[in-house]
Amino acid sequence: MKDDKILIYQVLPRLLGNTNSSNIKNGSIDQNGSGKFNDITTLFLEKIKKDGYTHIWLIGVLAHASTTDYSSYGIPKGFPEIIKGKAGSPYAVRDYYDVNPDLAVDVENRIGEFDSLINRIHSMGMKVIIDFIPNHLARNYKSINRPNGVVDFGENDNIDVSFSPQNNFYYLPNQSLKLN
């Protein structure tokens, strides 16, 4: 009889392949490093497949707010005042149609590197789960890869009211941000 048991292996790629152990508090990607899509190798996948895992759950792969400057690649800069640490939280998505550039060896080919990872996982006979978190947006959400006809969250909001069911965000009209 076929064993239909599902075993899921959860992976945060920015930690998995990171060989930099400096762990500097509030350190940059240059100081603390980051794992890459390419670090999830066939050898690694063979090992977890042998251990009985049937699925890989990838967390933190969607593009999220960080303080790393990728503006030379057309990626909007973040606002450090509202980002958790320099690497940011994987649960503050800034573009649902893009992947985290920190996880790519070649930032311009980040989608290709991600596709290659998905193909590696599938070639091992395993399935992929992507940590899709629709209620967790970065305040500076701005998609650079959205399909035609799709508008960004908040793009059509009425910022003159604090709450409207037609808005994607809450607002504090006529008030500036005050940081302590």
Tab-separated table of C-alpha atoms in Angstrom:
chain	number	residue	atom	x	y	z
A	1	MET	CA	0.000	0.000	0.000
A	2	LYS	CA	1.298	3.462	-0.944
A	3	ASP	CA	2.221	5.728	1.981
A	4	ASP	CA	0.408	9.030	1.433
A	5	LYS	CA	1.898	10.718	4.468
A	6	ILE	CA	2.936	14.318	3.834
A	7	LEU	CA	6.103	15.597	5.499
A	8	ILE	CA	6.912	19.280	5.113
A	9	TYR	CA	10.404	20.762	5.490
A	10	GLN	CA	10.300	24.504	6.200
A	11	VAL	CA	13.136	26.647	4.813
A	12	LEU	CA	13.994	30.324	5.286
A	13	PRO	CA	16.526	30.617	2.430
A	14	ARG	CA	18.254	33.723	3.810
A	15	LEU	CA	19.336	31.598	6.800
A	16	LEU	CA	19.792	28.160	5.240
A	17	GLY	CA	22.754	28.886	3.005
A	18	ASN	CA	24.272	31.794	4.899
A	19	THR	CA	27.807	30.841	5.901
A	20	ASN	CA	28.529	34.245	7.448
A	21	SER	CA	28.377	33.842	11.226
A	22	SER	CA	29.170	37.432	12.251
A	23	ASN	CA	25.562	38.103	13.394
A	24	ILE	CA	26.096	41.831	13.911
A	25	LYS	CA	23.048	43.434	15.530
A	26	ASN	CA	21.309	45.658	12.968
A	27	GLY	CA	24.010	44.673	10.469
A	28	SER	CA	23.707	45.045	6.715
A	29	ILE	CA	23.629	42.201	4.208
A	30	ASP	CA	27.325	42.909	3.560
A	31	GLN	CA	28.074	42.446	7.265
A	32	ASN	CA	25.787	39.505	8.073
A	33	GLY	CA	25.374	37.838	4.679
A	34	SER	CA	22.363	36.011	3.298
A	35	GLY	CA	21.659	32.561	1.958
A	36	LYS	CA	20.754	32.305	-1.711
A	37	PHE	CA	18.293	30.316	-3.808
A	38	ASN	CA	21.310	28.500	-5.264
A	39	ASP	CA	22.314	27.292	-1.771
A	40	ILE	CA	19.340	24.939	-1.802
A	41	THR	CA	21.269	22.407	-3.825
A	42	THR	CA	20.367	19.060	-5.329
A	43	LEU	CA	22.561	17.423	-2.659
A	44	PHE	CA	20.588	19.140	0.128
A	45	LEU	CA	17.285	18.203	-1.516
A	46	GLU	CA	18.404	14.572	-1.931
A	47	LYS	CA	19.157	14.416	1.797
A	48	ILE	CA	15.791	15.708	2.925
A	49	LYS	CA	14.017	13.567	0.320
A	50	LYS	CA	15.850	10.555	1.769
A	51	ASP	CA	14.627	11.600	5.221
A	52	GLY	CA	11.066	11.248	3.911
A	53	TYR	CA	10.106	14.849	3.223
A	54	THR	CA	7.559	15.306	0.435
A	55	HIS	CA	7.212	19.103	0.413
A	56	ILE	CA	9.481	22.130	0.816
A	57	TRP	CA	7.839	25.159	2.444
A	58	LEU	CA	9.750	28.259	1.343
A	59	ILE	CA	9.307	31.265	3.609
A	60	GLY	CA	10.618	34.755	3.037
A	61	VAL	CA	10.959	34.423	-0.732
A	62	LEU	CA	8.453	37.113	-1.713
A	63	ALA	CA	10.046	40.541	-2.091
A	64	HIS	CA	9.765	42.315	1.233
A	65	ALA	CA	10.827	45.688	2.602
A	66	SER	CA	14.497	45.943	3.539
A	67	THR	CA	17.028	48.725	3.819
A	68	THR	CA	19.334	47.224	1.193
A	69	ASP	CA	19.545	49.607	-1.756
A	70	TYR	CA	18.606	47.862	-5.003
A	71	SER	CA	17.477	51.052	-6.748
A	72	SER	CA	20.058	50.493	-9.499
A	73	TYR	CA	17.923	47.453	-10.463
A	74	GLY	CA	14.721	49.503	-10.550
A	75	ILE	CA	13.622	48.334	-7.100
A	76	PRO	CA	12.234	51.202	-4.990
A	77	LYS	CA	14.172	52.103	-1.845
A	78	GLY	CA	12.605	51.290	1.515
A	79	PHE	CA	12.067	53.617	4.429
A	80	PRO	CA	14.455	52.540	7.234
A	81	GLU	CA	12.266	54.257	9.840
A	82	ILE	CA	9.465	51.735	9.305
A	83	ILE	CA	11.437	48.561	8.477
A	84	LYS	CA	12.239	45.907	11.082
A	85	GLY	CA	16.026	45.721	11.076
A	86	LYS	CA	18.111	46.104	7.947
A	87	ALA	CA	17.060	42.768	6.415
A	88	GLY	CA	13.398	43.483	7.102
A	89	SER	CA	10.645	41.098	8.007
A	90	PRO	CA	9.650	38.455	5.452
A	91	TYR	CA	6.097	39.293	6.513
A	92	ALA	CA	6.232	42.868	5.201
A	93	VAL	CA	5.758	42.106	1.489
A	94	ARG	CA	6.601	45.006	-0.830
A	95	ASP	CA	5.815	43.193	-4.114
A	96	TYR	CA	3.707	40.039	-4.508
A	97	TYR	CA	4.963	39.642	-8.085
A	98	ASP	CA	8.685	39.594	-7.241
A	99	VAL	CA	11.124	37.630	-5.097
A	100	ASN	CA	13.588	38.849	-2.489
A	101	PRO	CA	16.688	40.168	-4.311
A	102	ASP	CA	18.825	39.321	-1.241
A	103	LEU	CA	18.338	35.655	-2.148
A	104	ALA	CA	19.779	35.954	-5.656
A	105	VAL	CA	23.406	35.694	-6.727
A	106	ASP	CA	22.501	37.797	-9.779
A	107	VAL	CA	19.807	40.301	-8.758
A	108	GLU	CA	18.725	40.905	-12.367
A	109	ASN	CA	18.117	37.157	-12.758
A	110	ARG	CA	16.406	36.651	-9.371
A	111	ILE	CA	13.212	35.249	-10.931
A	112	GLY	CA	15.291	32.855	-13.046
A	113	GLU	CA	17.214	31.670	-9.973
A	114	PHE	CA	13.926	31.178	-8.137
A	115	ASP	CA	12.487	29.229	-11.098
A	116	SER	CA	15.609	27.036	-11.093
A	117	LEU	CA	15.078	26.298	-7.396
A	118	ILE	CA	11.462	25.309	-8.028
A	119	ASN	CA	12.612	23.042	-10.886
A	120	ARG	CA	15.270	21.429	-8.635
A	121	ILE	CA	12.659	20.688	-5.980
A	122	HIS	CA	10.192	19.289	-8.512
A	123	SER	CA	12.905	17.165	-10.163
A	124	MET	CA	13.347	15.454	-6.785
A	125	GLY	CA	9.664	14.511	-6.830
A	126	MET	CA	8.833	16.963	-4.064
A	127	LYS	CA	6.276	19.745	-4.046
A	128	VAL	CA	6.722	23.418	-3.164
A	129	ILE	CA	4.714	25.531	-0.758
A	130	ILE	CA	5.268	29.288	-0.911
A	131	ASP	CA	4.540	31.293	2.205
A	132	PHE	CA	1.908	33.588	0.711
A	133	ILE	CA	0.750	36.135	3.301
A	134	PRO	CA	-1.964	38.333	1.813
A	135	ASN	CA	-2.632	40.384	4.930
A	136	HIS	CA	0.982	41.435	5.558
A	137	LEU	CA	2.070	44.324	3.348
A	138	ALA	CA	4.980	46.698	3.636
A	139	ARG	CA	3.788	50.243	4.023
A	140	ASN	CA	5.800	51.140	0.940
A	141	TYR	CA	4.257	48.391	-1.235
A	142	LYS	CA	5.196	49.075	-4.861
A	143	SER	CA	5.183	46.320	-7.446
A	144	ILE	CA	7.666	46.514	-10.290
A	145	ASN	CA	6.550	43.204	-11.818
A	146	ARG	CA	2.763	43.402	-11.591
A	147	PRO	CA	0.715	42.235	-14.568
A	148	ASN	CA	-0.950	44.784	-16.824
A	149	GLY	CA	-4.211	46.031	-15.375
A	150	VAL	CA	-3.238	45.348	-11.761
A	151	VAL	CA	-2.959	48.380	-9.481
A	152	ASP	CA	-0.796	48.534	-6.373
A	153	PHE	CA	-2.317	48.316	-2.927
A	154	GLY	CA	-3.210	51.814	-1.776
A	155	GLU	CA	-2.787	53.347	-5.228
A	156	ASN	CA	-6.415	54.450	-5.408
A	157	ASP	CA	-6.893	55.097	-1.669
A	158	ASN	CA	-8.465	58.284	-0.418
A	159	ILE	CA	-5.721	59.473	1.946
A	160	ASP	CA	-7.885	62.316	3.259
A	161	VAL	CA	-9.863	59.936	5.498
A	162	SER	CA	-8.510	57.767	8.283
A	163	PHE	CA	-10.701	54.807	7.369
A	164	SER	CA	-12.716	53.831	4.347
A	165	PRO	CA	-13.808	50.311	3.366
A	166	GLN	CA	-12.643	51.187	-0.160
A	167	ASN	CA	-9.078	51.901	1.061
A	168	ASN	CA	-6.357	49.285	1.369
A	169	PHE	CA	-4.690	51.119	4.274
A	170	TYR	CA	-5.576	53.241	7.303
A	171	TYR	CA	-4.384	56.861	7.299
A	172	LEU	CA	-3.706	59.697	9.713
A	173	PRO	CA	-4.729	62.708	7.606
A	174	ASN	CA	-2.939	66.000	8.206
A	175	GLN	CA	-0.480	64.399	10.644
A	176	SER	CA	3.210	63.815	10.066
A	177	LEU	CA	5.123	60.784	11.323
A	178	LYS	CA	6.835	61.470	14.640
A	179	LEU	CA	9.535	59.039	15.725
A	180	ASN	CA	10.791	59.019	19.316
